[in-house]
Amino acid sequence: MEIQEMVMEFDSSSSNESFARVAVAAFAARLDPTMEEITDIKTAVSEAVTNCIIHGYESTEGKIRVECKIQNDELFITVMDRGCGITDLEKAMEPLYTSKPELERSGMGFAFMEAFMDELKVSSMPMAGTIVQMRKKIAKKPEMV
Amino acid sequence: MEPDYKVIEDTLIVYPPQELDHHTAFAVKQYSEEIIRKGMIRNIIFDFSNTTFMDSSGVGMIMGRYRLIQEKSGYIGVRGVSAAIHRILELSGLYKLVKVCE
Ligand SMILES: Nc1ncnc2c1ncn2[C@@H]1O[C@H](COP(=O)(O)OP(=O)(O)O)[C@@H](O)[C@H]1O
Ligand SMILES: [Mg+2]
């Protein structure tokens, strides 16, 4: 069984959103994902990282840590912040719920992560931060004949 | 290269950037707001021909413009939607609020 890992940490600036999703997609490329799977991964990463910036750090400075692991044909992604945390996690995960409607948030972030990945786990501690863990299986493509 | 936007009579045609996320959505909101405030815009069409990526920040931005346009009894349209953008519009329920204009 082969395991490959990648870790990165970057500033909570919105310009890093595209950097983060491209980096994770590049790491995932070794699983030979389809275009659709790459878009799924990019969207999920974009949602998790954007949440750290807007909600976790409320647009102040902080560090975001992203850990990726490939194990067999599965991709594991963890996105972490040490921001304000989430007090009511159940409510936060409801589709369309947002605590920042004034910022034109749609409240669809967690719903997209759930839809585009096979598994989503969120743990959070108020005043300590939030950890988002996601898993996606990348189906093996049939050999070309 | 496409311009950012175009005005045809009472319709504002917006060409969102290649990647419409939290970082880029703000600029789109700002210039469309400015044009709407100045002119007699009733409708907005988002032309996604050049857009390959959109996440929930783009959805929020479109919903924000929808509220504004509704007050003027106009409509929001979309066109040039790729498979990736289509899934986002569908999952978010935005197709209930916007019409497809090709
Ligand atoms: N990293 C985070 N730190 C603190 N709060 C968060 C974090 N991620 C999500 N939340 C909370 O969960 C809510 C729902 O998140 P999401 O589904 O992405 O919607 P949106 O970002 O549009 O508000 C947010 O409005 C926020 O209150
Ligand atoms: Mg979000």
Tab-separated table of N, CA, C and O and ligand atoms in Angstrom, chain A residues 47 50-51 55 105 107-110 113, chain B residues 56, ligand 2:
chain	number	residue	atom	x	y	z
A	47	GLU	N	-14.189	26.059	-1.299
A	47	GLU	CA	-15.194	26.325	-0.260
A	47	GLU	C	-14.565	26.301	1.129
A	47	GLU	O	-14.794	27.197	1.944
A	50	THR	N	-12.058	29.278	1.567
A	50	THR	CA	-12.787	30.555	1.639
A	50	THR	C	-13.443	30.715	3.008
A	50	THR	O	-13.433	31.802	3.588
A	51	ASN	N	-13.979	29.621	3.538
A	51	ASN	CA	-14.597	29.684	4.867
A	51	ASN	C	-13.595	30.069	5.954
A	51	ASN	O	-13.925	30.828	6.862
A	55	HIS	N	-14.931	33.404	7.478
A	55	HIS	CA	-15.573	33.123	8.764
A	55	HIS	C	-14.552	32.867	9.875
A	55	HIS	O	-14.642	33.464	10.941
A	105	ARG	N	-23.053	35.957	1.056
A	105	ARG	CA	-22.737	34.530	1.102
A	105	ARG	C	-24.008	33.769	0.722
A	105	ARG	O	-25.111	34.220	1.029
A	107	GLY	N	-24.483	30.445	1.591
A	107	GLY	CA	-24.749	29.367	2.537
A	107	GLY	C	-24.685	27.986	1.908
A	107	GLY	O	-25.193	27.019	2.460
A	108	MET	N	-24.033	27.893	0.741
A	108	MET	CA	-23.966	26.611	0.037
A	108	MET	C	-22.593	25.938	0.142
A	108	MET	O	-22.361	24.898	-0.478
A	109	GLY	N	-21.693	26.522	0.910
A	109	GLY	CA	-20.322	25.990	0.974
A	109	GLY	C	-20.246	24.546	1.442
A	109	GLY	O	-19.692	23.681	0.758
A	110	PHE	N	-20.819	24.272	2.610
A	110	PHE	CA	-20.776	22.900	3.135
A	110	PHE	C	-21.565	21.954	2.235
A	110	PHE	O	-21.178	20.801	2.035
A	113	MET	N	-19.316	20.998	-0.585
A	113	MET	CA	-18.267	20.059	-0.140
A	113	MET	C	-18.851	18.659	-0.017
A	113	MET	O	-18.247	17.671	-0.419
B	56	SER	N	-19.450	28.666	-4.472
B	56	SER	CA	-20.644	29.230	-3.838
B	56	SER	C	-20.561	30.756	-3.667
B	56	SER	O	-21.574	31.407	-3.447
C	2	MG	MG	-18.678	29.203	2.599
